XYZ file of C-alpha atoms in Angstrom:
487
model
C 114.177 -51.709 -34.061
C 113.846 -47.886 -33.904
C 114.523 -46.228 -30.542
C 111.982 -43.522 -29.465
C 113.155 -40.547 -27.380
C 110.400 -40.097 -24.676
C 111.829 -37.218 -22.729
C 110.354 -34.404 -24.829
C 106.925 -36.064 -24.716
C 106.964 -36.558 -20.990
C 108.029 -32.982 -20.499
C 105.083 -31.768 -22.594
C 102.540 -33.916 -20.721
C 103.746 -32.582 -17.406
C 103.173 -29.011 -18.569
C 99.636 -29.797 -19.687
C 98.674 -31.474 -16.429
C 100.087 -28.619 -14.395
C 98.205 -26.036 -16.377
C 94.885 -27.883 -15.907
C 95.424 -28.020 -12.147
C 96.022 -24.319 -12.017
C 92.741 -23.516 -13.825
C 90.798 -25.786 -11.470
C 92.067 -23.956 -8.429
C 91.073 -20.612 -9.921
C 87.331 -21.759 -10.581
C 86.715 -22.916 -6.986
C 87.790 -19.566 -5.588
C 84.942 -17.465 -7.336
C 82.137 -15.901 -5.041
C 78.714 -17.464 -5.832
C 76.662 -14.314 -4.805
C 75.588 -11.971 -7.626
C 77.621 -8.918 -7.920
C 74.516 -6.951 -9.244
C 72.866 -4.393 -6.889
C 69.587 -5.432 -5.082
C 66.522 -4.505 -7.063
C 62.698 -4.853 -6.611
C 59.799 -3.820 -8.845
C 56.180 -3.517 -7.525
C 53.218 -2.598 -9.765
C 50.830 -1.838 -6.880
C 49.063 1.519 -6.560
C 50.122 3.612 -3.614
C 46.484 3.772 -2.343
C 43.304 1.751 -2.755
C 39.758 2.634 -1.609
C 37.244 -0.154 -0.918
C 33.542 -0.400 -0.075
C 32.429 -1.372 3.415
C 30.552 -4.445 2.242
C 31.855 -7.047 -0.215
C 35.094 -5.169 -0.926
C 37.056 -6.132 -4.015
C 40.264 -8.179 -3.909
C 43.504 -6.233 -4.519
C 46.065 -7.903 -6.792
C 49.574 -6.678 -7.712
C 52.944 -8.192 -8.724
C 56.457 -8.195 -7.237
C 59.583 -8.900 -9.317
C 62.867 -8.924 -7.346
C 66.390 -10.281 -7.322
C 66.521 -10.207 -3.536
C 64.286 -11.760 -0.842
C 61.320 -9.646 0.310
C 58.548 -9.643 2.936
C 55.120 -7.945 3.313
C 53.576 -6.975 6.653
C 50.096 -5.507 7.397
C 49.259 -3.363 10.399
C 45.586 -4.498 10.372
C 44.127 -7.974 10.720
C 41.246 -7.196 8.350
C 43.719 -6.690 5.484
C 46.061 -9.616 4.737
C 48.450 -10.243 1.790
C 49.145 -13.680 0.334
C 51.962 -14.648 -0.035
C 53.517 -12.505 2.661
C 57.157 -13.266 1.683
C 59.168 -14.487 -1.252
C 59.604 -18.209 -1.611
C 62.900 -20.081 -1.710
C 62.302 -21.061 -5.295
C 61.328 -17.697 -6.705
C 61.628 -13.997 -5.910
C 58.741 -13.152 -8.326
C 55.104 -13.471 -7.182
C 51.497 -12.297 -7.690
C 50.205 -10.838 -4.428
C 46.520 -11.154 -3.441
C 45.252 -8.847 -0.678
C 42.061 -10.068 1.010
C 39.899 -7.656 3.060
C 36.966 -8.214 5.385
C 33.644 -6.293 5.505
C 33.663 -3.182 7.656
C 30.810 -3.552 10.159
C 31.601 -0.318 11.973
C 30.248 3.151 11.329
C 33.745 4.597 10.891
C 36.120 4.315 7.920
C 39.438 2.524 8.461
C 42.875 2.266 6.916
C 45.452 -0.512 6.641
C 49.096 -0.074 5.578
C 51.033 -2.806 3.807
C 54.839 -2.495 4.145
C 57.097 -4.284 1.630
C 60.753 -4.695 2.641
C 63.514 -6.300 0.585
C 67.084 -7.312 1.562
C 69.647 -4.801 0.429
C 67.032 -2.069 -0.138
C 66.994 0.640 2.513
C 63.612 2.260 1.765
C 60.530 0.037 2.099
C 57.475 0.388 -0.156
C 54.046 1.079 1.425
C 50.560 0.446 0.035
C 47.645 2.175 1.810
C 44.199 0.533 1.783
C 41.211 2.721 2.732
C 37.825 1.138 3.484
C 34.510 2.994 3.766
C 32.465 2.865 6.945
C 29.263 0.906 7.248
C 26.414 3.120 6.114
C 24.567 4.992 8.882
C 21.260 6.618 8.002
C 18.756 7.819 10.596
C 15.586 9.688 9.648
C 13.174 11.645 11.833
C 10.229 12.126 9.428
C 7.782 14.991 9.162
C 5.460 15.145 12.166
C 1.780 15.533 11.291
C 0.082 16.734 8.122
C 0.830 19.940 6.251
C -2.157 22.306 6.085
C -4.249 22.384 2.920
C -3.390 26.049 2.285
C 0.257 25.047 1.981
C 3.211 25.341 4.350
C 6.434 23.800 5.563
C 7.525 21.191 8.070
C 11.032 19.994 9.005
C 12.564 16.539 9.142
C 16.082 15.434 10.040
C 18.751 13.259 8.413
C 21.750 11.765 10.207
C 24.214 10.056 7.857
C 27.909 9.242 7.815
C 27.926 9.381 4.030
C 26.759 11.910 1.432
C 22.977 11.712 1.029
C 20.227 12.750 -1.352
C 16.502 13.277 -0.836
C 13.745 13.188 -3.489
C 9.935 13.380 -3.556
C 7.676 11.443 -5.897
C 5.265 14.421 -6.115
C 6.065 17.803 -7.634
C 3.939 19.648 -5.070
C 6.410 18.755 -2.300
C 9.868 20.379 -2.442
C 12.889 20.675 -0.100
C 15.195 23.532 0.880
C 18.127 21.197 0.135
C 18.259 17.920 -1.709
C 21.724 16.649 -0.718
C 24.207 16.745 2.129
C 27.810 15.808 2.915
C 26.948 13.175 5.514
C 29.296 14.148 8.340
C 27.529 11.941 10.858
C 25.862 14.963 12.439
C 22.094 15.561 12.363
C 20.985 17.827 9.507
C 17.576 19.504 9.187
C 15.673 19.603 5.885
C 12.517 21.644 5.347
C 9.706 20.169 3.238
C 7.331 22.666 1.618
C 3.925 21.831 0.083
C 1.966 23.973 -2.328
C -1.656 24.888 -1.680
C -3.954 21.892 -2.072
C -7.351 22.465 -3.653
C -8.152 18.769 -3.959
C -8.560 15.839 -1.620
C -6.052 14.914 1.064
C -2.860 13.751 -0.622
C 0.375 11.932 0.133
C 3.935 12.209 -1.184
C 6.612 9.543 -0.765
C 9.999 10.904 0.347
C 13.124 8.799 -0.330
C 16.461 9.428 1.429
C 19.562 7.511 0.297
C 23.285 7.621 1.127
C 24.344 5.055 -1.473
C 24.324 2.189 1.002
C 21.078 2.566 2.895
C 17.712 3.889 1.678
C 14.764 4.951 3.793
C 11.286 6.186 2.874
C 8.513 8.030 4.651
C 5.267 9.726 3.680
C 4.332 13.388 3.920
C 0.592 14.008 4.133
C -1.113 17.237 3.200
C -4.627 18.005 4.301
C -7.133 18.828 1.630
C -10.670 17.994 0.858
C -11.573 14.938 2.888
C -14.158 12.720 1.231
C -14.255 9.009 1.961
C -16.402 6.207 3.310
C -15.720 5.258 6.898
C -13.897 1.992 7.325
C -16.245 -0.968 7.637
C -16.082 -3.185 10.704
C -16.882 -6.310 8.689
C -16.093 -5.541 5.021
C -17.500 -8.835 3.707
C -20.876 -8.782 5.441
C -21.483 -5.053 5.930
C -21.962 -4.559 2.184
C -24.031 -7.721 1.649
C -27.835 -7.515 1.350
C -30.139 -10.500 1.181
C -32.341 -11.148 -1.806
C -35.264 -9.751 0.215
C -33.596 -6.337 0.285
C -33.417 -4.154 3.375
C -31.827 -1.017 4.772
C -28.275 -0.438 6.021
C -26.398 2.650 7.179
C -22.868 3.706 6.190
C -20.534 6.382 7.547
C -18.797 9.223 5.715
C -15.675 11.216 6.592
C -15.731 14.607 4.877
C -14.930 18.278 5.418
C -17.083 19.421 2.493
C -20.733 19.051 1.582
C -21.329 15.689 -0.040
C -23.952 13.561 -1.729
C -24.398 9.914 -2.664
C -25.694 8.560 -5.941
C -26.552 5.240 -7.578
C -27.387 4.387 -11.182
C -30.102 1.937 -10.090
C -33.299 3.994 -9.605
C -34.748 1.274 -7.390
C -32.039 1.782 -4.761
C -33.114 4.411 -2.221
C -30.373 6.615 -0.732
C -31.030 8.869 2.239
C -28.523 11.280 3.790
C -29.384 10.997 7.484
C -26.654 13.320 8.859
C -23.392 15.044 7.944
C -21.575 11.779 8.626
C -24.036 9.054 7.642
C -26.414 7.868 4.956
C -28.672 4.872 4.508
C -29.207 2.532 1.585
C -32.509 0.761 1.055
C -32.072 -2.105 -1.345
C -35.237 -3.349 -3.063
C -36.200 -6.981 -3.311
C -33.696 -8.614 -5.606
C -34.566 -9.826 -9.064
C -31.424 -11.782 -9.977
C -30.503 -15.381 -9.260
C -26.827 -14.914 -8.357
C -25.045 -12.333 -6.244
C -24.903 -8.982 -8.006
C -22.979 -5.773 -7.309
C -24.362 -2.239 -6.957
C -21.869 0.679 -6.841
C -22.687 3.653 -4.585
C -20.817 6.897 -5.378
C -19.803 9.474 -2.793
C -19.371 12.847 -4.488
C -18.780 16.485 -3.670
C -22.066 18.378 -3.580
C -20.319 21.300 -5.314
C -19.495 20.089 -8.801
C -17.131 23.051 -9.334
C -14.544 21.658 -6.898
C -11.672 20.423 -9.005
C -9.593 17.373 -8.278
C -12.185 15.750 -6.040
C -12.673 12.206 -7.234
C -15.841 10.304 -6.414
C -15.388 7.463 -3.947
C -17.118 4.149 -4.672
C -18.619 1.668 -2.234
C -19.664 -1.575 -3.920
C -22.705 -3.214 -2.347
C -23.630 -6.821 -3.027
C -27.024 -8.524 -3.035
C -27.503 -12.270 -2.788
C -29.491 -14.223 -5.353
C -33.224 -14.577 -4.797
C -33.553 -18.346 -5.205
C -31.934 -21.699 -4.675
C -31.914 -24.760 -6.944
C -34.670 -27.383 -6.654
C -33.808 -30.323 -8.857
C -31.024 -30.940 -11.339
C -29.881 -29.032 -14.409
C -29.956 -25.614 -12.679
C -27.092 -23.201 -13.416
C -26.840 -19.741 -11.848
C -25.012 -17.506 -14.315
C -22.625 -14.631 -13.581
C -24.940 -12.107 -15.256
C -27.643 -12.897 -12.680
C -29.718 -15.181 -14.888
C -30.552 -18.835 -14.300
C -30.612 -21.630 -16.882
C -32.786 -24.685 -16.252
C -32.559 -27.834 -18.366
C -35.101 -30.587 -17.832
C -34.300 -34.186 -18.724
C -37.395 -35.968 -17.487
C -37.331 -34.626 -13.915
C -37.494 -31.413 -11.916
C -35.308 -28.503 -12.939
C -36.543 -25.435 -11.123
C -35.714 -22.890 -8.440
C -37.396 -21.798 -5.225
C -37.399 -18.190 -4.050
C -36.081 -17.194 -0.646
C -38.747 -14.489 -0.573
C -42.179 -14.917 0.987
C -44.559 -13.456 -1.583
C -48.108 -12.219 -1.047
C -50.029 -9.834 -3.273
C -48.240 -7.845 -5.940
C -46.910 -7.943 -9.470
C -44.390 -10.595 -10.496
C -42.489 -10.361 -13.777
C -40.355 -13.093 -15.322
C -38.022 -11.990 -18.113
C -36.797 -14.768 -20.413
C -33.749 -14.706 -22.671
C -34.298 -18.229 -24.052
C -37.240 -20.656 -24.024
C -37.343 -24.071 -25.663
C -40.223 -26.079 -24.264
C -40.144 -29.457 -25.975
C -42.600 -31.675 -24.133
C -42.037 -30.070 -20.704
C -44.128 -27.350 -19.102
C -43.426 -24.226 -17.120
C -44.671 -24.813 -13.588
C -45.386 -22.030 -11.104
C -45.922 -23.834 -7.822
C -46.608 -22.047 -4.532
C -48.169 -23.005 -1.265
C -48.618 -22.464 2.453
C -50.980 -24.149 4.858
C -53.715 -21.664 3.997
C -53.033 -20.748 0.370
C -51.553 -22.687 -2.518
C -51.801 -22.966 -6.274
C -50.197 -24.300 -9.456
C -49.861 -22.765 -12.861
C -48.905 -25.030 -15.763
C -47.886 -23.725 -19.181
C -46.455 -26.058 -21.774
C -46.567 -29.507 -23.332
C -48.134 -32.762 -22.156
C -51.610 -31.271 -22.737
C -51.021 -28.677 -20.023
C -51.649 -25.466 -21.957
C -53.902 -24.538 -19.024
C -53.705 -23.469 -15.397
C -53.997 -25.906 -12.552
C -56.225 -25.225 -9.562
C -55.980 -25.683 -5.804
C -58.285 -24.596 -3.023
C -57.827 -23.036 0.375
C -58.660 -25.165 3.441
C -62.010 -23.402 3.793
C -63.020 -24.649 0.363
C -62.608 -21.349 -1.482
C -61.006 -21.612 -4.910
C -57.852 -19.509 -4.636
C -56.521 -19.994 -8.124
C -58.173 -20.379 -11.506
C -59.756 -23.496 -12.844
C -58.534 -25.024 -16.121
C -61.187 -23.285 -18.184
C -59.952 -19.806 -17.336
C -56.763 -19.846 -19.440
C -57.241 -18.260 -22.850
C -57.700 -21.152 -25.289
C -55.507 -21.615 -28.325
C -52.162 -21.199 -26.545
C -49.452 -23.232 -28.325
C -45.941 -24.374 -27.516
C -44.697 -21.997 -30.210
C -46.321 -19.135 -28.277
C -44.433 -20.204 -25.175
C -41.127 -20.541 -27.035
C -41.574 -16.920 -28.148
C -42.131 -15.823 -24.542
C -40.064 -12.818 -23.461
C -42.012 -11.840 -20.377
C -44.589 -13.451 -18.138
C -46.407 -11.124 -15.744
C -48.570 -12.288 -12.860
C -50.729 -9.747 -10.999
C -52.386 -10.682 -7.705
C -54.317 -7.806 -6.118
C -57.506 -7.142 -4.101
C -60.713 -6.918 -6.052
C -61.522 -3.240 -6.470
C -65.115 -3.687 -5.291
C -64.585 -6.402 -2.668
C -61.255 -6.625 -0.801
C -62.093 -10.091 0.497
C -61.694 -11.300 -3.074
C -58.667 -11.323 -5.365
C -58.150 -10.248 -8.941
C -55.611 -12.490 -10.708
C -54.194 -11.562 -14.110
C -51.619 -13.314 -16.269
C -49.900 -11.724 -19.241
C -47.717 -13.556 -21.765
C -45.629 -10.861 -23.491
C -48.277 -8.189 -24.124
C -51.204 -10.631 -24.324
C -53.456 -11.272 -21.327
C -54.219 -14.974 -20.978
C -55.911 -15.018 -17.580
C -58.312 -12.665 -15.776
C -60.042 -13.877 -12.597
C -61.830 -11.574 -10.131
C -63.612 -13.819 -7.629
C -60.859 -15.748 -5.788
C -60.827 -15.708 -2.009
C -58.226 -13.300 -0.624
C -56.170 -15.119 2.056
C -54.357 -11.896 3.056
C -57.108 -9.846 4.667
C -56.741 -8.436 8.206
C -58.869 -11.306 9.477
C -56.539 -13.920 8.051
C -52.976 -14.651 9.224
C -51.801 -16.405 6.074
C -48.011 -16.054 5.609
C -46.293 -15.278 2.331
C -45.697 -17.947 -0.291
C -42.316 -19.032 -1.699
C -42.474 -19.499 -5.459
C -41.133 -22.643 -7.114
C -40.858 -22.193 -10.863
C -39.216 -23.933 -13.779
C -39.719 -27.439 -15.174
C -41.386 -30.179 -13.168
C -41.384 -32.900 -15.861
C -40.587 -33.525 -19.532
C -37.628 -32.186 -21.480
C -36.771 -28.612 -22.350
C -34.540 -25.678 -21.500
C -34.998 -22.036 -20.604
C -32.970 -19.118 -19.283
C -34.710 -16.615 -17.018
C -32.863 -13.303 -16.958
C -34.688 -11.944 -13.921
C -37.694 -12.301 -11.626
C -39.006 -8.979 -10.401
C -41.244 -8.639 -7.369
C -43.344 -5.506 -6.848
C -45.326 -6.195 -3.674
C -48.546 -4.557 -2.592
C -48.172 -3.394 0.994
């Protein structure tokens, strides 16, 4: 058996173990703190400027190898986070700011300090003041020949002023806005037209205010109505109403309807006499107020729109009052007619038709009072004649059937454009009536010996007219019914 010499091996192992122990003692003695100098990097701007309302959020970054902390000297401006965390010395900083509800600007200072760094970093945050804008507008109107008037602006911010009319200018159109009252002079050119108005707008970027500057000129207008709906409304029977005018020039009124009578009663008033209406629905009549001197430039006519109610109401079915003032009546075996609001006596009555289609119906003119009444029938069902009634004293007021011109056909009636009825005193005997009926330009009735119920000795009232279809089937549109009374 071979003997092994272990002494050299043991000696070698001892050296190795001793060396390892020495290295271990050296590792435990090293300082764990970095030997690098303290360092911090901040990408924030040195100053920020914010609006008073809804200011923006400020964001910047900090990168450091040493702990840091941020403080703010104002509660309205707060950073988040305000210090480095235990886990990281790098962070994104968000600075939140509140609205400034005061009329003065304000400033907050953020101070960033880091361990091992002697000089702190500061970030200054400026915030605008709440906008202040006070206006004392122009007092009174500027004269028509032109001139100037002052107004004042008090603002804590730079301001501008503009006019929406070129005839009104200012001695200055902007200001610094120091918070002190500033005076601006508004100047108007000479005005050769009607009274006019300019809108002035003052703004300081946060607040905007407006006011009007009025310049006298030619005054021409209708006076304000006490009851705008009813003051301009006339009944179908017509009538007279007065209206006021405000003017500093000579004026006149005009109307395109020759039947409307206008009368200037004073320098401040005129009257309108509306004739008896001839339409079946409410119609409008414009009245123009104009300068009497046509050479005056820039004076626009003023318009007052009068309204007149329709002259009749529906009696029966199938009656339609149209927007153009006409009435359409469609008979289907029963009544389809209208009745006038107007009490008629002697005069001329004119129906104007735009469509007639009498099938087996007949046009019926039906009128009565206690002391006077009559019927007129034109149409089918063997009624191409007039009907007759009598007054209570036995006198025949209307015509008897034999008085209508014979030979009248339904085709003649369907071609009817106008129907004119004339009731007037007999030229030789006023106690008697002359009654004429014209279909288009053809006279179909001429009676001269009817009793006149409207003499001074009689107290017979006027007669409302019912007209349209009483029976049968047919349709017609009457454009108008004109009344020309005999006084």
